[in-house]
Short mmCIF file of C-alpha atoms in Angstrom, two decimals:
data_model
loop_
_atom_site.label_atom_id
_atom_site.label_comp_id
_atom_site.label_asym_id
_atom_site.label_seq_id
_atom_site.Cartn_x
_atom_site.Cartn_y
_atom_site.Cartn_z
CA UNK A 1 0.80 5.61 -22.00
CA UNK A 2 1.40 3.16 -19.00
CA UNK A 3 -1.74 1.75 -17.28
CA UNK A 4 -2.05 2.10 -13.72
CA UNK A 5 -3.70 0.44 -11.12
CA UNK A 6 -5.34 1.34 -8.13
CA UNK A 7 -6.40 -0.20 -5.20
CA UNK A 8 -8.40 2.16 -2.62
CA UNK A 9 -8.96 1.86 1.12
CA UNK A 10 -7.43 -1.39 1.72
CA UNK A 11 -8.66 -2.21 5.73
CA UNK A 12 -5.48 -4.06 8.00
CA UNK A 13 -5.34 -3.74 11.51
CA UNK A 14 -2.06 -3.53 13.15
CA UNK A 15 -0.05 -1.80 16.07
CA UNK A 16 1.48 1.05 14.83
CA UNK A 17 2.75 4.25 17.02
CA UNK A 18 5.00 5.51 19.36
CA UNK A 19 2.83 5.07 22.19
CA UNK A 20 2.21 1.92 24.62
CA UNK A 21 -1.91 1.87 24.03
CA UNK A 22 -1.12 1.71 20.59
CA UNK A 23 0.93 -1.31 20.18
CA UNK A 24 -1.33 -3.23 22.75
CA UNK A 25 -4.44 -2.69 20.77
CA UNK A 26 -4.72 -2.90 17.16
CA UNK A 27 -6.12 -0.13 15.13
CA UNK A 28 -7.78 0.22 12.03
CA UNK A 29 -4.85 1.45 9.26
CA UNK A 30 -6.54 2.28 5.59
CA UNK A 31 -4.14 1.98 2.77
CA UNK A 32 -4.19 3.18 -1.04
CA UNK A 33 -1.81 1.64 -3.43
CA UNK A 34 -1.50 3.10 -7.08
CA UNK A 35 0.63 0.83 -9.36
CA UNK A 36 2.16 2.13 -12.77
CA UNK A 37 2.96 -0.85 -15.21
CA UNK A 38 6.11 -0.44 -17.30
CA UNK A 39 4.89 0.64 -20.69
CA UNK A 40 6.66 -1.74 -23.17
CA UNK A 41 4.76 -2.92 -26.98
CA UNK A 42 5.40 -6.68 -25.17
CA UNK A 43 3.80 -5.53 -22.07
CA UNK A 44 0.66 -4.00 -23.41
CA UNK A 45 0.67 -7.03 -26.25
CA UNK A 46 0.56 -9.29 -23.33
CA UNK A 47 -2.21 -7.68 -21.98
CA UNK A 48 -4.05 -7.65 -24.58
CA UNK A 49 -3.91 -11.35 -24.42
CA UNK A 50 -6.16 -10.65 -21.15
CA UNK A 51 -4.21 -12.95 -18.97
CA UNK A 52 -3.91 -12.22 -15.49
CA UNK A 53 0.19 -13.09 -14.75
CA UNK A 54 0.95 -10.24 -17.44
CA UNK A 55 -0.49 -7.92 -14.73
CA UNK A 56 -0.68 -6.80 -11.24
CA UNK A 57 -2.97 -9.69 -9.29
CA UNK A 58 -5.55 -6.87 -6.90
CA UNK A 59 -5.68 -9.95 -4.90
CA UNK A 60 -2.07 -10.25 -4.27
CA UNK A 61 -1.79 -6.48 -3.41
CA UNK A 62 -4.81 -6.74 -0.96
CA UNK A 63 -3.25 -9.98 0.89
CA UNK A 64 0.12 -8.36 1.09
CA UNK A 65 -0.53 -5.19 2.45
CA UNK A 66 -2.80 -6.71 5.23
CA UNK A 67 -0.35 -9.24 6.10
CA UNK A 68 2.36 -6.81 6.28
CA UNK A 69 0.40 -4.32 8.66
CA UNK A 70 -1.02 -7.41 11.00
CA UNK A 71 2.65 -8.82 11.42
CA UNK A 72 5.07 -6.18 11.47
CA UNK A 73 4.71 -3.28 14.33
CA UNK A 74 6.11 0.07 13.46
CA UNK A 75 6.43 3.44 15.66
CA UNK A 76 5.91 5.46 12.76
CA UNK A 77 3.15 5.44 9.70
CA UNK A 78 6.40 6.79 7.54
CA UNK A 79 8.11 3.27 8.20
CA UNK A 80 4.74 1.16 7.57
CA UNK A 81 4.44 2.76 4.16
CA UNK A 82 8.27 2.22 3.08
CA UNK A 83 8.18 -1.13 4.23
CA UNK A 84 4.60 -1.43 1.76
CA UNK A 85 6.16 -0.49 -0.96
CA UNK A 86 9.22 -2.92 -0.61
CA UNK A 87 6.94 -5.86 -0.10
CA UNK A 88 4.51 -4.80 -3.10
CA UNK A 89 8.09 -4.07 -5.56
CA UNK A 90 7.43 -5.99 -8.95
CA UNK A 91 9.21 -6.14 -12.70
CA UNK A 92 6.32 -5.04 -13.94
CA UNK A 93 6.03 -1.73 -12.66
CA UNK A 94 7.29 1.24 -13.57
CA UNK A 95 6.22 3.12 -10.37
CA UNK A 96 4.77 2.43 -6.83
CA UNK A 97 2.63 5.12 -4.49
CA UNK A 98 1.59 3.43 -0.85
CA UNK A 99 -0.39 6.21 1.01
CA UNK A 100 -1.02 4.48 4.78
CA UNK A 101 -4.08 6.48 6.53
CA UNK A 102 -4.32 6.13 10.48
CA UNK A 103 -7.85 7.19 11.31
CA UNK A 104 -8.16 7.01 14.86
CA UNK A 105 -5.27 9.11 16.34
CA UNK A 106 -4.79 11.54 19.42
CA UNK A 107 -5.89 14.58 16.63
CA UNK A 108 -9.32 13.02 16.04
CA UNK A 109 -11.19 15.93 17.32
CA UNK A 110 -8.61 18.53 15.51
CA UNK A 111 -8.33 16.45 11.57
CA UNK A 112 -10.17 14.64 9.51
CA UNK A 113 -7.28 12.64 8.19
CA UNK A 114 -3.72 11.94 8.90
CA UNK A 115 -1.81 9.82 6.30
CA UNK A 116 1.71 9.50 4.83
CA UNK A 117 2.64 8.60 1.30
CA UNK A 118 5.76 6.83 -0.22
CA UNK A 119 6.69 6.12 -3.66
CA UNK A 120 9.15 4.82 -5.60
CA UNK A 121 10.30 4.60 -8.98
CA UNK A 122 12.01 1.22 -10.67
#
């Protein structure tokens, strides 16, 4: 059975959105990342060996995703979480899931949450 990782609520501020307030300002953008490792006997012997570079570094993920968000300025949430999960690819996983929440949008009095999720599988 593969291991996965997850990383919750990751906080990067960026300016996302198709409107002009929303690329002057940044906003707060929460993201969720859930990494599946391949499941090979080397993989899991490796880990066993408890050494970080046969894993997924949480750092790395963290530091990527908040980069990515801060730099980059997309009109839609759809595009910020495609572009995630190409940045956060790896040989060592099976699968990726990015889900990008925008908290603070025109809808704040009518949801409680908008967010988009992409995935892919290697």
């Amino acid at each position: 059975m593969p291991l996965t990782i997850e990383v919750k609520g990751i906080k990067a501020y960026g300016k996302h959105g198709v409107y002009a307030d929303e690329k002057k300002e940044e906003q707060l953008f929460l993201i969720d990342v859930k990494a599946i490792l391949r499941d090979t006997s080397r993989a899991r012997d490796n880990i066993e060996e408890d050494l970080l570079e046969e894993t997924i570094n949480y750092e790395k993920i963290v530091e990527s995703v908040i980069e990515l968000v801060k730099e980059e300025s997309f009109n839609l949430i759809e595009t910020l979480a495609l572009k995630i999960v190409d940045v956060l690819k790896n040989p060592k996983l099976q699968e990726i899931l990015v889900t990008v929440h925008k908290p603070n949008t025109i809808l704040n009095q009518k949801t409680e949450d908008i967010s988009v999720t992409a995935s892919e599988e290697f």
